Amino acid sequence: MKLEPILAAAVAGESLDDATLAYLLGLETPGELEALFRAAYTVKLRYVGNQVHLRGLVEISNICRKNCYYCGIRRGNTNVARFAMNREEILEAARLTARFRYGSIVLQAGERNDPGWVDFIEEIVREIKAIDGGKLGITLSLGEQTLETYRRWFAAGAHRYLLRIESSDPEFYATLHPADHRHDERVAALGFLREAGYQVGTGVMIGLPGQTVEHLVRDLRFFQKLDVDMIGMGPYIVHHDTPLGRRFPETGSDAKRQLEAGLKMIAVTRLLLRNVNIASTTALQALAPDGRERGLLAGANVIMPNVGDLAYRKGYLLYENKPGVDENADSARIALERAVGSIGESIAYEVWGDSPHFAARAGNR
Ligand code: SAM
Ligand code: SF4
């Protein structure tokens, strides 16, 4: 295949078949990668512009009922001190997000579905909504729940939800999770989210042991079929206190390769899905100090700076060498503004920053 005409066709919006997607994800040389990222950036500018949308991220608890084989805060990891932020601490983080003019907040945690937790989230969402007359957009990332729970949280004021499918291939998913973590249930949960009215985000980890380009092509088709509004993807990074980390201690140890794999997936997703929001995730920054800026240059347009209490950051280590555990939210904000400016982009303050895809989908209903 010849790269230039393929990229020109992709930028022009021609459809991309599976073989072309696989070819693009398999690019290796610096010149080819540069051309791919440039093409994705052109499409990004056309559909979502060069303003970065921010979501203040608060990791509200590392208590989790699940045991995903890759995750550092899985239930089975007894080396983790468990925490749950209280109401006042979460509200303080929300007020800080509003003061920073970030426009939106994301509440993320391990998965829990006990009634006390469901009530607590409903209440906290309602209270965040009351700050500054409901200016803050609220995104949740709290795992699989029932349709009823999703509806209650939506009615309380949350309007976006991130639930990564992790892998769209049920057989591959089964190698990453215990048998009672069912792929069909995760797919169903994504359907419930849409039914409850949320803007839905999903994504996968990239560079997992055993993952192939074919898996990633299937993931891209899954995003397309689900007609998602947002994508949050990032490189897999090993945590040695996990079954996957113990079994494959070397996977992902080539940081440059792992970063490139993540950037390629962002770029190809932008070429394919065009007007969705795509996050440049912390895992990219874990692999290179300028990883998030490179994510923006490869087609991403959302960043989720951590605004949670520093005291809890070390308890939320999904993977090793997670950045930002010692950096307070204020200095992170200043550094981020500088980093975004350094690549010629700017930050869109005080807006929810919904994806144009959502507006188009809502308009079509
Ligand atoms: N518990 C909720 C869930 O799983 O949907 C939300 C929080 S969970 C920590 C958020 C995401 O972290 C997961 O969807 C997973 O993709 C990612 N994650 C977990 N372990 C990781 C690792 N070792 N490397 C990179 N990302 C990881
Ligand atoms: Fe729990 Fe989410 Fe980690 Fe799985 S990825 S163990 S559900 S926090």
Short mmCIF file of C-alpha atoms and ligand atoms in Angstrom, two decimals:
data_model
loop_
_atom_site.label_atom_id
_atom_site.label_comp_id
_atom_site.label_asym_id
_atom_site.label_seq_id
_atom_site.Cartn_x
_atom_site.Cartn_y
_atom_site.Cartn_z
CA MET A 1 0.00 0.00 0.00
CA LYS A 2 1.07 3.57 -0.62
CA LEU A 3 0.72 5.81 2.39
CA GLU A 4 0.17 9.25 0.86
CA PRO A 5 -2.93 8.50 -1.25
CA ILE A 6 -4.40 6.51 1.64
CA LEU A 7 -3.99 9.41 4.02
CA ALA A 8 -5.33 11.88 1.44
CA ALA A 9 -8.43 9.71 0.99
CA ALA A 10 -8.83 9.36 4.76
CA VAL A 11 -8.59 13.13 5.29
CA ALA A 12 -11.17 13.61 2.53
CA GLY A 13 -13.53 11.36 4.45
CA GLU A 14 -13.52 8.28 2.24
CA SER A 15 -14.38 5.08 4.09
CA LEU A 16 -11.50 2.98 5.42
CA ASP A 17 -11.63 -0.80 5.11
CA ASP A 18 -10.19 -3.19 7.70
CA ALA A 19 -6.99 -3.83 5.72
CA THR A 20 -6.30 -0.08 5.54
CA LEU A 21 -6.93 0.37 9.27
CA ALA A 22 -4.53 -2.48 10.01
CA TYR A 23 -1.93 -1.00 7.65
CA LEU A 24 -2.13 2.40 9.37
CA LEU A 25 -1.86 0.84 12.84
CA GLY A 26 1.18 -1.09 11.66
CA LEU A 27 3.18 1.95 10.49
CA GLU A 28 6.64 2.07 12.03
CA THR A 29 9.09 4.59 10.58
CA PRO A 30 9.30 8.13 12.01
CA GLY A 31 8.38 9.64 8.62
CA GLU A 32 5.28 7.47 8.26
CA LEU A 33 4.15 8.14 11.80
CA GLU A 34 4.63 11.88 11.29
CA ALA A 35 2.47 11.75 8.14
CA LEU A 36 -0.25 9.76 9.96
CA PHE A 37 -0.35 12.19 12.89
CA ARG A 38 -0.42 15.19 10.55
CA ALA A 39 -3.39 13.74 8.65
CA ALA A 40 -5.26 13.05 11.89
CA TYR A 41 -4.48 16.58 13.08
CA THR A 42 -5.94 18.04 9.89
CA VAL A 43 -9.17 16.13 10.49
CA LYS A 44 -9.18 17.18 14.14
CA LEU A 45 -8.85 20.87 13.21
CA ARG A 46 -11.69 20.56 10.74
CA TYR A 47 -14.14 18.88 13.13
CA VAL A 48 -13.25 19.91 16.69
CA GLY A 49 -10.75 22.77 16.28
CA ASN A 50 -7.58 23.45 18.22
CA GLN A 51 -9.09 24.25 21.60
CA VAL A 52 -8.49 21.70 24.32
CA HIS A 53 -11.37 20.83 26.64
CA LEU A 54 -10.52 20.08 30.24
CA ARG A 55 -12.20 17.78 32.76
CA GLY A 56 -11.05 18.04 36.37
CA LEU A 57 -10.44 14.42 37.38
CA VAL A 58 -11.22 13.32 40.93
CA GLU A 59 -10.36 9.75 41.83
CA ILE A 60 -12.87 9.47 44.64
CA SER A 61 -12.18 5.92 45.86
CA ASN A 62 -9.93 2.94 45.16
CA ILE A 63 -12.31 0.42 46.73
CA CYS A 64 -13.29 -2.06 44.02
CA ARG A 65 -15.35 -5.23 43.97
CA LYS A 66 -13.64 -6.41 40.79
CA ASN A 67 -10.44 -8.18 40.03
CA CYS A 68 -9.33 -7.19 36.52
CA TYR A 69 -5.96 -8.91 35.94
CA TYR A 70 -4.15 -5.73 34.83
CA CYS A 71 -5.26 -3.16 37.40
CA GLY A 72 -3.24 -2.08 40.43
CA ILE A 73 -6.32 -1.36 42.57
CA ARG A 74 -8.03 -4.70 41.88
CA ARG A 75 -9.75 -6.27 44.89
CA GLY A 76 -7.10 -8.97 45.21
CA ASN A 77 -4.20 -6.55 45.66
CA THR A 78 -3.74 -6.55 49.42
CA ASN A 79 -0.80 -4.13 49.23
CA VAL A 80 -3.15 -1.22 48.59
CA ALA A 81 -4.44 0.97 51.43
CA ARG A 82 -8.07 1.56 50.55
CA PHE A 83 -9.69 5.00 50.73
CA ALA A 84 -12.94 6.72 49.91
CA MET A 85 -13.10 10.51 49.85
CA ASN A 86 -15.85 11.97 51.97
CA ARG A 87 -18.56 14.33 50.81
CA GLU A 88 -16.76 17.51 51.85
CA GLU A 89 -13.49 16.43 50.18
CA ILE A 90 -15.26 15.72 46.90
CA LEU A 91 -17.16 19.01 47.02
CA GLU A 92 -13.90 20.84 47.71
CA ALA A 93 -12.39 19.28 44.57
CA ALA A 94 -15.51 20.30 42.63
CA ARG A 95 -15.25 23.88 43.89
CA LEU A 96 -11.59 23.90 42.88
CA THR A 97 -12.55 22.68 39.39
CA ALA A 98 -15.05 25.53 39.14
CA ARG A 99 -12.49 28.04 40.43
CA PHE A 100 -10.00 26.82 37.80
CA ARG A 101 -12.78 27.36 35.18
CA TYR A 102 -12.29 23.81 33.86
CA GLY A 103 -15.95 23.54 32.83
CA SER A 104 -16.38 19.86 33.67
CA ILE A 105 -15.55 17.37 36.38
CA VAL A 106 -15.02 13.59 36.19
CA LEU A 107 -15.67 11.40 39.21
CA GLN A 108 -13.81 8.12 38.84
CA ALA A 109 -13.48 5.16 41.23
CA GLY A 110 -13.25 1.42 41.59
CA GLU A 111 -16.52 -0.36 40.97
CA ARG A 112 -19.10 -0.63 43.76
CA ASN A 113 -22.81 -1.25 43.55
CA ASP A 114 -23.92 -1.46 47.18
CA PRO A 115 -26.98 0.70 47.94
CA GLY A 116 -25.02 3.04 50.25
CA TRP A 117 -22.59 3.86 47.41
CA VAL A 118 -25.34 4.35 44.84
CA ASP A 119 -27.12 6.76 47.21
CA PHE A 120 -23.87 8.57 48.02
CA ILE A 121 -23.05 9.18 44.35
CA GLU A 122 -26.58 10.37 43.63
CA GLU A 123 -26.36 12.85 46.49
CA ILE A 124 -22.87 14.10 45.60
CA VAL A 125 -23.82 14.61 41.95
CA ARG A 126 -26.81 16.65 43.11
CA GLU A 127 -24.60 18.76 45.36
CA ILE A 128 -21.99 19.36 42.65
CA LYS A 129 -24.82 20.44 40.37
CA ALA A 130 -25.77 23.08 42.92
CA ILE A 131 -22.31 24.73 42.74
CA ASP A 132 -22.38 28.01 40.79
CA GLY A 133 -25.87 27.34 39.46
CA GLY A 134 -25.03 24.10 37.65
CA LYS A 135 -22.16 25.41 35.56
CA LEU A 136 -20.00 22.30 35.90
CA GLY A 137 -20.58 19.45 33.49
CA ILE A 138 -20.46 16.11 35.33
CA THR A 139 -18.93 12.94 33.90
CA LEU A 140 -18.93 9.66 35.81
CA SER A 141 -16.58 6.71 35.44
CA LEU A 142 -17.79 4.29 38.08
CA GLY A 143 -17.99 1.00 36.22
CA GLU A 144 -20.90 -1.29 35.43
CA GLN A 145 -24.22 -0.51 37.08
CA THR A 146 -27.89 -1.33 36.53
CA LEU A 147 -30.05 0.75 34.20
CA GLU A 148 -31.90 2.03 37.26
CA THR A 149 -28.69 3.25 38.91
CA TYR A 150 -27.53 4.94 35.71
CA ARG A 151 -30.95 6.63 35.49
CA ARG A 152 -30.81 7.87 39.07
CA TRP A 153 -27.34 9.38 38.59
CA PHE A 154 -28.42 10.95 35.31
CA ALA A 155 -31.52 12.47 36.95
CA ALA A 156 -29.26 13.87 39.68
CA GLY A 157 -27.28 15.81 37.06
CA ALA A 158 -24.54 13.64 35.49
CA HIS A 159 -24.63 13.76 31.71
CA ARG A 160 -21.54 11.91 30.44
CA TYR A 161 -20.21 8.47 31.35
CA LEU A 162 -16.95 6.72 30.55
CA LEU A 163 -16.95 2.94 30.48
CA ARG A 164 -14.12 1.36 28.54
CA ILE A 165 -14.92 -1.91 26.87
CA GLU A 166 -11.21 -2.74 27.45
CA SER A 167 -11.34 -5.07 24.43
CA SER A 168 -14.19 -5.62 22.01
CA ASP A 169 -13.15 -9.25 21.47
CA PRO A 170 -14.90 -11.47 24.06
CA GLU A 171 -12.21 -14.16 23.88
CA PHE A 172 -9.39 -11.71 24.39
CA TYR A 173 -11.38 -9.95 27.15
CA ALA A 174 -11.62 -13.32 28.92
CA THR A 175 -7.83 -13.55 29.10
CA LEU A 176 -7.74 -10.22 30.97
CA HIS A 177 -10.51 -10.84 33.50
CA PRO A 178 -11.82 -13.54 35.84
CA ALA A 179 -14.73 -15.60 34.44
CA ASP A 180 -17.41 -13.68 36.36
CA HIS A 181 -16.42 -10.41 34.64
CA ARG A 182 -18.65 -10.92 31.64
CA HIS A 183 -18.03 -9.20 28.33
CA ASP A 184 -21.71 -9.35 27.33
CA GLU A 185 -22.63 -7.58 30.57
CA ARG A 186 -20.14 -4.80 29.86
CA VAL A 187 -21.59 -4.35 26.37
CA ALA A 188 -25.09 -4.32 27.89
CA ALA A 189 -24.00 -1.65 30.39
CA LEU A 190 -22.91 0.57 27.48
CA GLY A 191 -26.43 0.13 26.05
CA PHE A 192 -28.00 1.07 29.40
CA LEU A 193 -25.94 4.25 29.47
CA ARG A 194 -27.25 5.31 26.10
CA GLU A 195 -30.79 4.36 27.14
CA ALA A 196 -30.48 6.48 30.29
CA GLY A 197 -29.56 9.49 28.14
CA TYR A 198 -25.82 9.91 28.73
CA GLN A 199 -23.20 10.95 26.24
CA VAL A 200 -21.27 7.71 26.16
CA GLY A 201 -17.53 7.25 26.10
CA THR A 202 -15.64 4.03 25.74
CA GLY A 203 -12.14 2.87 24.87
CA VAL A 204 -9.51 0.18 25.24
CA MET A 205 -6.02 -0.30 26.57
CA ILE A 206 -3.37 -0.51 23.89
CA GLY A 207 -0.30 -2.75 23.94
CA LEU A 208 -1.70 -5.47 26.19
CA PRO A 209 0.06 -8.85 26.24
CA GLY A 210 -1.42 -10.93 23.41
CA GLN A 211 -3.17 -7.99 21.73
CA THR A 212 -2.88 -7.91 17.93
CA VAL A 213 -3.55 -5.28 15.27
CA GLU A 214 -6.65 -7.32 14.35
CA HIS A 215 -7.96 -6.84 17.89
CA LEU A 216 -7.48 -3.08 17.56
CA VAL A 217 -9.23 -2.98 14.17
CA ARG A 218 -12.14 -4.79 15.77
CA ASP A 219 -12.11 -2.23 18.60
CA LEU A 220 -12.31 0.61 16.08
CA ARG A 221 -15.32 -1.03 14.42
CA PHE A 222 -16.90 -1.47 17.85
CA PHE A 223 -16.56 2.27 18.56
CA GLN A 224 -18.06 3.02 15.17
CA LYS A 225 -20.99 0.63 15.60
CA LEU A 226 -21.75 1.92 19.08
CA ASP A 227 -21.79 5.44 17.63
CA VAL A 228 -19.93 6.74 20.68
CA ASP A 229 -19.54 10.40 21.56
CA MET A 230 -16.23 10.14 23.38
CA ILE A 231 -13.15 7.97 23.39
CA GLY A 232 -10.76 7.47 26.29
CA MET A 233 -7.92 5.13 25.38
CA GLY A 234 -4.44 4.74 26.63
CA PRO A 235 -1.41 2.50 26.58
CA TYR A 236 -1.40 -0.45 28.97
CA ILE A 237 1.26 0.07 31.64
CA VAL A 238 2.41 -2.80 33.80
CA HIS A 239 1.72 -3.02 37.53
CA HIS A 240 3.79 -5.82 39.02
CA ASP A 241 1.32 -6.54 41.84
CA THR A 242 -1.22 -7.88 39.35
CA PRO A 243 -1.65 -11.30 37.69
CA LEU A 244 -0.95 -9.84 34.22
CA GLY A 245 2.07 -7.90 35.49
CA ARG A 246 3.50 -11.01 37.16
CA ARG A 247 2.91 -13.20 34.13
CA PHE A 248 4.20 -10.72 31.54
CA PRO A 249 6.59 -8.46 33.49
CA GLU A 250 8.28 -7.21 30.31
CA THR A 251 5.19 -6.25 28.28
CA GLY A 252 5.21 -2.54 27.67
CA SER A 253 8.74 -2.08 28.97
CA ASP A 254 9.65 -0.41 25.67
CA ALA A 255 8.09 2.97 26.55
CA LYS A 256 8.71 4.51 23.13
CA ARG A 257 6.92 1.69 21.34
CA GLN A 258 4.08 1.66 23.81
CA LEU A 259 3.62 5.42 23.45
CA GLU A 260 3.68 5.18 19.65
CA ALA A 261 1.08 2.41 19.73
CA GLY A 262 -1.20 4.65 21.80
CA LEU A 263 -0.68 7.64 19.51
CA LYS A 264 -1.32 5.58 16.37
CA MET A 265 -4.63 4.36 17.80
CA ILE A 266 -5.66 7.95 18.62
CA ALA A 267 -4.76 9.09 15.11
CA VAL A 268 -6.59 6.27 13.34
CA THR A 269 -9.62 6.78 15.60
CA ARG A 270 -9.69 10.46 14.64
CA LEU A 271 -9.50 9.58 10.93
CA LEU A 272 -12.36 7.12 11.32
CA LEU A 273 -14.73 8.78 13.79
CA ARG A 274 -13.97 12.43 12.94
CA ASN A 275 -16.19 14.56 15.22
CA VAL A 276 -15.98 12.73 18.56
CA ASN A 277 -14.08 13.88 21.66
CA ILE A 278 -10.86 11.93 22.20
CA ALA A 279 -8.93 12.13 25.46
CA SER A 280 -5.18 12.40 25.67
CA THR A 281 -4.83 10.27 28.79
CA THR A 282 -2.47 10.27 31.76
CA ALA A 283 -1.02 6.94 30.65
CA LEU A 284 0.53 8.74 27.63
CA GLN A 285 2.20 11.19 30.00
CA ALA A 286 3.47 8.27 32.09
CA LEU A 287 5.48 7.11 29.07
CA ALA A 288 6.93 10.51 28.07
CA PRO A 289 6.85 13.91 29.81
CA ASP A 290 5.26 15.43 26.70
CA GLY A 291 3.00 12.42 26.07
CA ARG A 292 -0.24 14.34 26.47
CA GLU A 293 0.83 17.10 24.04
CA ARG A 294 1.80 14.41 21.55
CA GLY A 295 -1.67 12.93 22.05
CA LEU A 296 -3.17 16.31 21.10
CA LEU A 297 -0.96 16.46 18.00
CA ALA A 298 -2.09 12.96 17.01
CA GLY A 299 -5.77 13.93 17.12
CA ALA A 300 -6.94 14.08 20.75
CA ASN A 301 -8.77 17.18 22.06
CA VAL A 302 -9.54 16.51 25.75
CA ILE A 303 -7.28 16.44 28.82
CA MET A 304 -8.29 15.37 32.30
CA PRO A 305 -6.00 17.05 34.84
CA ASN A 306 -6.15 15.63 38.34
CA VAL A 307 -7.80 17.99 40.83
CA GLY A 308 -8.25 15.50 43.68
CA ASP A 309 -6.57 15.72 47.05
CA LEU A 310 -2.84 14.94 46.85
CA ALA A 311 -3.13 12.80 49.98
CA TYR A 312 -5.05 10.17 48.00
CA ARG A 313 -3.15 10.10 44.71
CA LYS A 314 -0.65 7.46 45.79
CA GLY A 315 -3.57 5.18 46.64
CA TYR A 316 -4.87 5.26 43.06
CA LEU A 317 -1.98 3.63 41.26
CA LEU A 318 -3.56 1.67 38.42
CA TYR A 319 -0.05 1.17 37.03
CA GLU A 320 3.50 1.98 38.02
CA ASN A 321 5.16 5.41 37.64
CA LYS A 322 1.79 7.13 37.30
CA PRO A 323 2.57 10.84 36.86
CA GLY A 324 1.18 13.66 38.97
CA VAL A 325 1.10 11.90 42.34
CA ASP A 326 3.22 14.67 43.90
CA GLU A 327 2.01 17.61 41.85
CA ASN A 328 -0.66 19.87 43.31
CA ALA A 329 -3.58 20.88 41.13
CA ASP A 330 -2.54 24.51 40.90
CA SER A 331 0.98 23.95 39.60
CA ALA A 332 -0.40 21.25 37.27
CA ARG A 333 -2.82 23.82 35.89
CA ILE A 334 -0.06 26.31 35.13
CA ALA A 335 2.17 23.63 33.56
CA LEU A 336 -0.72 22.37 31.46
CA GLU A 337 -1.55 25.82 30.13
CA ARG A 338 2.08 26.27 29.15
CA ALA A 339 2.28 22.81 27.54
CA VAL A 340 -0.89 23.35 25.50
CA GLY A 341 0.35 26.79 24.39
CA SER A 342 3.70 25.31 23.35
CA ILE A 343 2.03 23.33 20.55
CA GLY A 344 -0.02 26.30 19.35
CA GLU A 345 -3.30 25.27 20.97
CA SER A 346 -5.35 26.93 23.67
CA ILE A 347 -7.69 25.86 26.45
CA ALA A 348 -11.45 26.36 26.23
CA TYR A 349 -12.37 27.51 29.73
CA GLU A 350 -15.80 27.44 31.35
CA VAL A 351 -17.50 25.29 28.74
CA TRP A 352 -18.78 21.73 28.97
CA GLY A 353 -17.10 20.92 25.68
CA ASP A 354 -19.54 18.29 24.43
CA SER A 355 -18.47 16.61 21.22
CA PRO A 356 -19.93 17.86 17.92
CA HIS A 357 -20.82 14.20 17.38
CA PHE A 358 -23.23 14.34 20.29
CA ALA A 359 -24.85 17.51 18.96
CA ALA A 360 -25.23 15.87 15.53
CA ARG A 361 -26.66 12.68 17.03
CA ALA A 362 -29.05 14.60 19.28
CA GLY A 363 -30.16 16.69 16.28
CA ASN A 364 -30.96 13.52 14.35
CA ARG A 365 -33.25 12.06 16.97
N1 SAM B 1 -13.55 0.97 37.80
C1 SAM B 1 -14.04 1.66 36.65
C2 SAM B 1 -13.87 0.83 35.42
O1 SAM B 1 -13.09 -0.11 35.41
O2 SAM B 1 -14.57 1.15 34.43
C3 SAM B 1 -13.38 3.01 36.44
C4 SAM B 1 -12.00 3.17 36.97
S1 SAM B 1 -10.75 2.16 36.15
C5 SAM B 1 -9.40 2.41 37.19
C6 SAM B 1 -10.40 3.17 34.70
C7 SAM B 1 -9.58 2.51 33.64
O3 SAM B 1 -8.25 2.32 34.08
C8 SAM B 1 -10.00 1.15 33.19
O4 SAM B 1 -11.08 1.23 32.28
C9 SAM B 1 -8.72 0.59 32.55
O5 SAM B 1 -8.75 0.66 31.14
C10 SAM B 1 -7.62 1.53 33.09
N2 SAM B 1 -6.49 0.76 33.64
C11 SAM B 1 -6.52 -0.14 34.65
N3 SAM B 1 -5.31 -0.71 34.80
C12 SAM B 1 -4.48 -0.17 33.86
C13 SAM B 1 -3.11 -0.38 33.49
N4 SAM B 1 -2.36 -1.25 34.13
N5 SAM B 1 -2.61 0.36 32.47
C14 SAM B 1 -3.38 1.27 31.83
N6 SAM B 1 -4.68 1.50 32.12
C15 SAM B 1 -5.24 0.78 33.12
FE1 SF4 B 2 -11.75 -2.19 39.47
FE2 SF4 B 2 -11.87 -0.63 37.28
FE3 SF4 B 2 -9.49 -1.58 38.22
FE4 SF4 B 2 -11.23 -3.28 37.07
S1 SF4 B 2 -10.17 -1.52 36.06
S2 SF4 B 2 -10.11 -3.62 38.98
S3 SF4 B 2 -13.17 -2.42 37.74
S4 SF4 B 2 -10.86 -0.15 39.22
#
